[in-house]
XYZ file of C-alpha atoms in Angstrom:
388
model
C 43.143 52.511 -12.530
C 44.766 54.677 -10.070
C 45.513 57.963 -8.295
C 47.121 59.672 -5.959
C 45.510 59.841 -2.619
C 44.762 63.745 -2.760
C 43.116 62.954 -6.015
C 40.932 59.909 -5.579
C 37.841 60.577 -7.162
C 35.730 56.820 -6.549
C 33.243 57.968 -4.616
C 29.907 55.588 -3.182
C 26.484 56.687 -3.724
C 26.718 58.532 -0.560
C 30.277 60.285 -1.931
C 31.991 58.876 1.266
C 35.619 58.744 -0.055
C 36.959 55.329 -0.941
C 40.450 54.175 1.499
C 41.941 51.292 1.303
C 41.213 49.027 4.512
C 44.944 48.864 5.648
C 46.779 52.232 6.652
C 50.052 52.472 5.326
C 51.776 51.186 2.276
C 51.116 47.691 1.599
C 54.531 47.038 -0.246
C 58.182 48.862 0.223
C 60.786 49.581 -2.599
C 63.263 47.060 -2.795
C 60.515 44.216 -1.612
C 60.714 41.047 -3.839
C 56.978 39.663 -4.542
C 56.971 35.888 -5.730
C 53.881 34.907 -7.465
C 53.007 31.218 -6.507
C 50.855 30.798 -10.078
C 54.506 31.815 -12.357
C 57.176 31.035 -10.119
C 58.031 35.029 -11.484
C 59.692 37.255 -8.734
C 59.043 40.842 -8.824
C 61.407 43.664 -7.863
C 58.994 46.478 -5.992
C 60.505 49.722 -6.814
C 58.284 52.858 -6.923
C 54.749 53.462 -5.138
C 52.946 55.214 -7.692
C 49.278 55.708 -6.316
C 46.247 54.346 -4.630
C 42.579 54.267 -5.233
C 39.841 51.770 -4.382
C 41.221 48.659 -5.378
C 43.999 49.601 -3.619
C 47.780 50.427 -3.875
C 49.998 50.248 -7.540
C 53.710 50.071 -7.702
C 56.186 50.116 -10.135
C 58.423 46.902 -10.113
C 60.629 44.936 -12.435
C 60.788 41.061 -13.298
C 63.501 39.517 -12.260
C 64.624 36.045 -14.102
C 63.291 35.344 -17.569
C 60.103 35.892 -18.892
C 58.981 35.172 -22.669
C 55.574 36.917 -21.230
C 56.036 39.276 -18.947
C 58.219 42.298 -19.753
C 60.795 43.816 -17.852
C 59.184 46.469 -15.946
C 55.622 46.300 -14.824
C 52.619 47.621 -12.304
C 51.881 45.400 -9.127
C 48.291 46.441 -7.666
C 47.767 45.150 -4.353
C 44.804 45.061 -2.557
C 43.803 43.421 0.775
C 39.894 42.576 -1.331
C 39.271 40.146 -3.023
C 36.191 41.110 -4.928
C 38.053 43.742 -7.334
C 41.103 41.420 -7.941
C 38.508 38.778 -8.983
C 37.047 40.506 -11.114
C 40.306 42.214 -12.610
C 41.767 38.958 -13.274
C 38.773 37.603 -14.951
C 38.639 40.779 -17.451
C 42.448 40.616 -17.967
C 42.029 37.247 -19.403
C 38.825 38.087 -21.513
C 40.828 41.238 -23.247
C 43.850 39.511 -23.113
C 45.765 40.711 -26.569
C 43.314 43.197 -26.695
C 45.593 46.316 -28.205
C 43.307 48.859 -26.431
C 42.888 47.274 -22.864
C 46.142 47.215 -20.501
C 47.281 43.747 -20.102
C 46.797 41.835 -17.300
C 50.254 39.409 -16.847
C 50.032 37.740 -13.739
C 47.434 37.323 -10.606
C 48.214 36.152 -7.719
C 47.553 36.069 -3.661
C 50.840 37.232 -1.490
C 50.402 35.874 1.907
C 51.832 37.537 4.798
C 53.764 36.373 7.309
C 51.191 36.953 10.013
C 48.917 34.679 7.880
C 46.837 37.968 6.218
C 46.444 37.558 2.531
C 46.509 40.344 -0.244
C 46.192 40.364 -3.792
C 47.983 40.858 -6.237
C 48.204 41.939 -10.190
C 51.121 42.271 -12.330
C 49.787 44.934 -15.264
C 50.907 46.482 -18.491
C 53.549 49.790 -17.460
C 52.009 52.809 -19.098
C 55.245 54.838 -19.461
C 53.358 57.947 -19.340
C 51.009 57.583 -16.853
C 47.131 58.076 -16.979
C 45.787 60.498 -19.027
C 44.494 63.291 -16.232
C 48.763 63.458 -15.491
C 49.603 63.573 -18.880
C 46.985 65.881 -19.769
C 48.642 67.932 -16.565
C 51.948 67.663 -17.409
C 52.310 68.124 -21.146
C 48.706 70.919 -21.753
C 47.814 71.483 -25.026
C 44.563 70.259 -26.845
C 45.098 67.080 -28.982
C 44.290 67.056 -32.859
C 41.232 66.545 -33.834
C 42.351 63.671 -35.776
C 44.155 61.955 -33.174
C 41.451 62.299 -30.444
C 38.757 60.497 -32.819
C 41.314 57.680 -33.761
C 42.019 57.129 -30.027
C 38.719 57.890 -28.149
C 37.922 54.893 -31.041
C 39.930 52.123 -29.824
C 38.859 52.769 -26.584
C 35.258 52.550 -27.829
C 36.837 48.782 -29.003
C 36.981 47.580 -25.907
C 33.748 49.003 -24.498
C 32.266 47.644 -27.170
C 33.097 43.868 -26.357
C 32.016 44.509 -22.870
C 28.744 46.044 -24.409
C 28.055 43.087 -26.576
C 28.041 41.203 -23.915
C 26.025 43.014 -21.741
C 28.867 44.378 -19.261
C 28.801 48.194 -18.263
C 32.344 49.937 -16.990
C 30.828 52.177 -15.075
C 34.552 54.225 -14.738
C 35.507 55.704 -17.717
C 37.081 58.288 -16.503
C 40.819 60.206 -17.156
C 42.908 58.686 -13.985
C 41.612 54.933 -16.136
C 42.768 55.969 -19.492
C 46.267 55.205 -19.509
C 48.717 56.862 -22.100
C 51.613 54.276 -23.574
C 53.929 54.440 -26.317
C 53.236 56.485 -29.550
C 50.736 58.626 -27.399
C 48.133 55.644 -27.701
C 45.481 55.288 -25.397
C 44.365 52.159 -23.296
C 41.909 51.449 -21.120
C 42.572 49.749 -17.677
C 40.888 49.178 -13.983
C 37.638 46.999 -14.430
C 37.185 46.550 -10.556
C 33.573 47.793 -10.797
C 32.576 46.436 -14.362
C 29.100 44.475 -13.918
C 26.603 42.675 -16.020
C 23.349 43.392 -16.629
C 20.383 40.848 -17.309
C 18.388 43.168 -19.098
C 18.616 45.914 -21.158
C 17.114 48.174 -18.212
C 20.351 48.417 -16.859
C 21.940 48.121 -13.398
C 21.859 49.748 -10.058
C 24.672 52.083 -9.531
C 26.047 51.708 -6.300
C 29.293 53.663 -6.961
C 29.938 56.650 -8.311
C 32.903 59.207 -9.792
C 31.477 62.548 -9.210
C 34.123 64.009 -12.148
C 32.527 62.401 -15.134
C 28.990 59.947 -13.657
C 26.254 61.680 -15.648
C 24.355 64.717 -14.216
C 21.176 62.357 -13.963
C 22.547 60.159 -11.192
C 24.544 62.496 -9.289
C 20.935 64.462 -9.195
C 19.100 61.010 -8.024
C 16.829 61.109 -11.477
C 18.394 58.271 -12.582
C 17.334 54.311 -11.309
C 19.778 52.431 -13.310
C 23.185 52.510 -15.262
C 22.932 51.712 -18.831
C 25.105 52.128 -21.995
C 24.311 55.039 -22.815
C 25.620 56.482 -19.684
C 29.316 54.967 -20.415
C 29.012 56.835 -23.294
C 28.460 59.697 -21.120
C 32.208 59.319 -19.651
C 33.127 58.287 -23.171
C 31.829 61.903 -24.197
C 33.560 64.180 -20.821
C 37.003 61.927 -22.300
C 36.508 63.073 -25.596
C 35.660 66.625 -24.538
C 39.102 66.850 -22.072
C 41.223 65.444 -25.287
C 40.299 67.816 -27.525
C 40.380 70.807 -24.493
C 43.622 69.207 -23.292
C 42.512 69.308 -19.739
C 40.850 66.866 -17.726
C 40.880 68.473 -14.161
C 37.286 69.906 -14.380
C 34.041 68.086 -16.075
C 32.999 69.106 -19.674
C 29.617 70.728 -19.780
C 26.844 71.166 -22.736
C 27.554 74.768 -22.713
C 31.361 74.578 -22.891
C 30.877 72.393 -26.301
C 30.572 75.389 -28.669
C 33.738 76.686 -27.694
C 36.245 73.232 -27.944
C 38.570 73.962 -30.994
C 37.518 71.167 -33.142
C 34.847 70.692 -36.098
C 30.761 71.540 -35.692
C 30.473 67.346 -36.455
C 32.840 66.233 -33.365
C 30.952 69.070 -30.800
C 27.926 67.123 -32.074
C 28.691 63.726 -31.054
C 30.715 65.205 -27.799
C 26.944 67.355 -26.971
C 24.980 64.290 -27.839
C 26.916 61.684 -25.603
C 26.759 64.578 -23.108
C 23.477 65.762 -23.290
C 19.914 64.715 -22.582
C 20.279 61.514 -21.663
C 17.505 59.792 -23.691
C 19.006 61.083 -27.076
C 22.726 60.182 -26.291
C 24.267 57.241 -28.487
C 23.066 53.936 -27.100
C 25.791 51.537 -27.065
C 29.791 52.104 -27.706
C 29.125 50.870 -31.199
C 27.063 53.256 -31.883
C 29.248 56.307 -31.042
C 31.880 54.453 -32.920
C 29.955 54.853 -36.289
C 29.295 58.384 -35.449
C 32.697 59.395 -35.275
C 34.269 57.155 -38.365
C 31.530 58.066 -40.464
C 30.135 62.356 -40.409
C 26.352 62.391 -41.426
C 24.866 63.267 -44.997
C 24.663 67.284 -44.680
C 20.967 68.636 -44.328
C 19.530 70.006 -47.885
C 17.086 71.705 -48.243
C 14.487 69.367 -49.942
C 11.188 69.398 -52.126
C 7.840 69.899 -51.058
C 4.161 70.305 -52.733
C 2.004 71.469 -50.122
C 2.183 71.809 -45.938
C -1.602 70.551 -45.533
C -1.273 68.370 -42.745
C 2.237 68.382 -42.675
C 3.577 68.406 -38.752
C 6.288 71.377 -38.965
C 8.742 72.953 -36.638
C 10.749 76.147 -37.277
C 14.570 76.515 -36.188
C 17.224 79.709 -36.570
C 16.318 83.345 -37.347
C 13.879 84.155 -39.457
C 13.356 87.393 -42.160
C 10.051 87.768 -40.671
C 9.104 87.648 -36.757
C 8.831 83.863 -35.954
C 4.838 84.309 -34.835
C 4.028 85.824 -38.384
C 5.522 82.033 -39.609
C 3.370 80.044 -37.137
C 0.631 82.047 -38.238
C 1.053 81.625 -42.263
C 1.856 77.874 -41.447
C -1.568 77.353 -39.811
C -3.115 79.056 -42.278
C -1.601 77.025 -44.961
C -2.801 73.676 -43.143
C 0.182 72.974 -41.444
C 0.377 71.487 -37.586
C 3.351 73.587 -35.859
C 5.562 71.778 -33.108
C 7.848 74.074 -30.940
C 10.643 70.869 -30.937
C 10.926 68.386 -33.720
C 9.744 64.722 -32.914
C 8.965 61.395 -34.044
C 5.491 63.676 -35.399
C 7.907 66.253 -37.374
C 7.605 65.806 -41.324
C 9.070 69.271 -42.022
C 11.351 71.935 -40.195
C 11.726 75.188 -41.831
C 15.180 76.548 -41.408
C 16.621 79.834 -41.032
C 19.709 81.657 -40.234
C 22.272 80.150 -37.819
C 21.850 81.705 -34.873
C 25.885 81.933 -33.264
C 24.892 81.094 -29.719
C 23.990 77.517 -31.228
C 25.076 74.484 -28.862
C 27.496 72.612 -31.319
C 28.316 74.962 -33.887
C 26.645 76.259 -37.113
C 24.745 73.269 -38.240
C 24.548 72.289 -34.670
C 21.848 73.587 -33.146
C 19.693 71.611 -30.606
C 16.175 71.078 -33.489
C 19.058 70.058 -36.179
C 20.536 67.563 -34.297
C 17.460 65.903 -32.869
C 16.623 65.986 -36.997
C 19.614 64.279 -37.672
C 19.060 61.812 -34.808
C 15.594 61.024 -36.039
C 16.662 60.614 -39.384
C 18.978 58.135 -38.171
C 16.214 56.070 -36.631
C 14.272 56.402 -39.990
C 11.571 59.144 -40.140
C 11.616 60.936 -43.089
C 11.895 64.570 -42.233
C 11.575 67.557 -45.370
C 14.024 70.528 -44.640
C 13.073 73.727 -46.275
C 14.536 76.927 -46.680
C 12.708 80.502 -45.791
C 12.157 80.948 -49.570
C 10.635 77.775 -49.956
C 8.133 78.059 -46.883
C 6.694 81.258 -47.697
C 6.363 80.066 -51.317
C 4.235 77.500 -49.759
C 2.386 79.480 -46.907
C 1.869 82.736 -49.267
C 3.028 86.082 -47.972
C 2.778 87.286 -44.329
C -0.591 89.375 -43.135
């Protein structure tokens, strides 16, 4: 929702940085803003940051509110286009536990007849989670990083189902409140799409947009690429840093289980086999996948077969008996695959030790509903008959 000016990271397509039109701070401390919708005065008494919508102070209620607490954010903003759309989300999450609240909105009009706009938002006491992250270190629990990256997956997931993208997922949006729970905020650039094709991304954050727009390959923003961000915010909890971008070769080494460096690697990674929709990556992280068995099989005649991990025998001398035997060898499992042989782990894997890149696209087909036999190196060469 906001930053500090050194640290704005909005960018457009073209990466010119984002300023507010008006130089200057748009409110002082000890101002008193009167909203003309609540008859509510506010107390300004702390500028806090700036970003693209604009300026965000802290400022307390004065008078009575059964509402509106005590202290609270005012974001000002000489636009109207972000506030509009701001004020229209804060009233469709209102209540929402995982989305900051949205209190008041209102236009302040200036005494030389210039208008700006104004929001009166939830206080997060701790600030957003890049600062936090900053100021406290330390890698969060495993435990606690699923349960919160999930109830921020509950409010993308309302904006999902009804076909709205965020498009800003990122650590200075995530704000930390009380009992170190997580909330989302700053919907300024939240759009709908009509189809499921997605929507042209005008603007950009260069710290967590996926590596397919930032390169040009990419026409159109589409869930799966707010599960992207989704994926860098898990990755930064569980690192306990959020000042550099998580990448697919940086996932092996987070201190956390082989299942969560999955789902962080798939939401990361090629972007056609990341999670599709918040709900989605929800149900990956409440519920871990059946482990792979090795299963039963008769014959490989016909079969369409892939090999993965380190082998007794040199991996050719296993294409080789596998052709012989009838078999159809792939070098990457697919919606073809009907059997992947499996060897040793090999350590260098990208998520751990059941996590290499042909076991996860096995679990992700599975999940789609091809029926894929895993067998061990006993069982293949039972199959295949010894080497030549």
């Amino acid at each position: 929702m906001l930053k500090s000016a050194s640290e704005a990271t909005t960018r457009t397509a073209t990466f010119a940085r984002v300023r507010p039109r008006s130089a200057g701070r748009l409110l002082v401390p000890g101002q008193i803003v009167v909203s003309p919708e609540t008859q509510l005065r506010y107390s300004v008494e702390l500028w806090l940051g700036e970003g693209g919508f604009g300026q965000v102070f802290r400022a307390r209620r004065l008078g009575r509110s059964a509402d509106v607490p005590g202290t609270v954010c005012i974001k000002i903003s000489p636009r109207i286009d972000g506030w509009l759309r701001e004020a229209y989300f804060g009233q469709l999450l209102d209540g929402h536990p995982r989305a900051i609240r949205v209190f008041d909105a209102f236009p302040l009009t200036r005494d030389a007849g210039d208008v700006h706009y104004c929001l009166a938002l939830e206080y997060a006491a701790h600030g957003d989670l890049s600062a936090y992250l900053r100021k406290n270190g330390g890698g969060w629990t495993e435990r606690s990083a699923r349960r919160e990256i999930a109830g921020i997956l509950q409010v993308l997931g309302k904006l999902h189902r009804g076909q709205m993208l965020h498009r800003d997922l990122t650590p200075v949006n995530v704000f930390v409140c009380d009992g170190r729970h997580l909330k989302l905020g700053d919907f300024g650039i939240v759009r709908q799409q009509s189809d499921q094709r997605g929507i042209t991304a005008r603007t950009l954050n260069t710290m967590t947009a996926p590596s397919e727009f930032l390169a040009g390959a990419a026409p159109k923003w589409q869930a799966r690429d707010d599960v992207f961000q989704v994926g860098q915010l898990l990755g930064m909890l569980i690192k306990g840093d959020a000042g550099a971008r998580i990448r697919t070769h940086d996932v092996r080494r987070l201190p956390c289980s082989d299942h969560l460096k999955e789902i962080v690697y798939r939401c990361i990674g090629e972007r056609r086999k990341r999670y599709e929709s918040a709900d989605e990556l929800i149900e990956a992280l409440c519920n871990p996948p059946a482990p792979l068995k090795a299963g039963i099989l008769r014959t490989l005649k016909n079969a369409h077969l892939a090999f993965t991990g380190i082998l007794r025998m040199p991996r050719r001398d296993a294409i080789a008996a596998a052709r012989r035997a009838g078999a159809i060898v792939h070098g990457m499992p697919s919606a073809q695959t009907t059997v992947v042989v499996r060897g040793r782990p090999n350590p260098q894997q990208a998520a751990g030790r059941a996590g290499g890149l042909k076991l996860m696209e096995i679990k992700r087909l599975r999940e789609k509903g091809h029926k894929i036999t895993l067998l061990n190196e006993t069982q293949f060469w039972r199959l295949a008959g010894p080497s030549r």
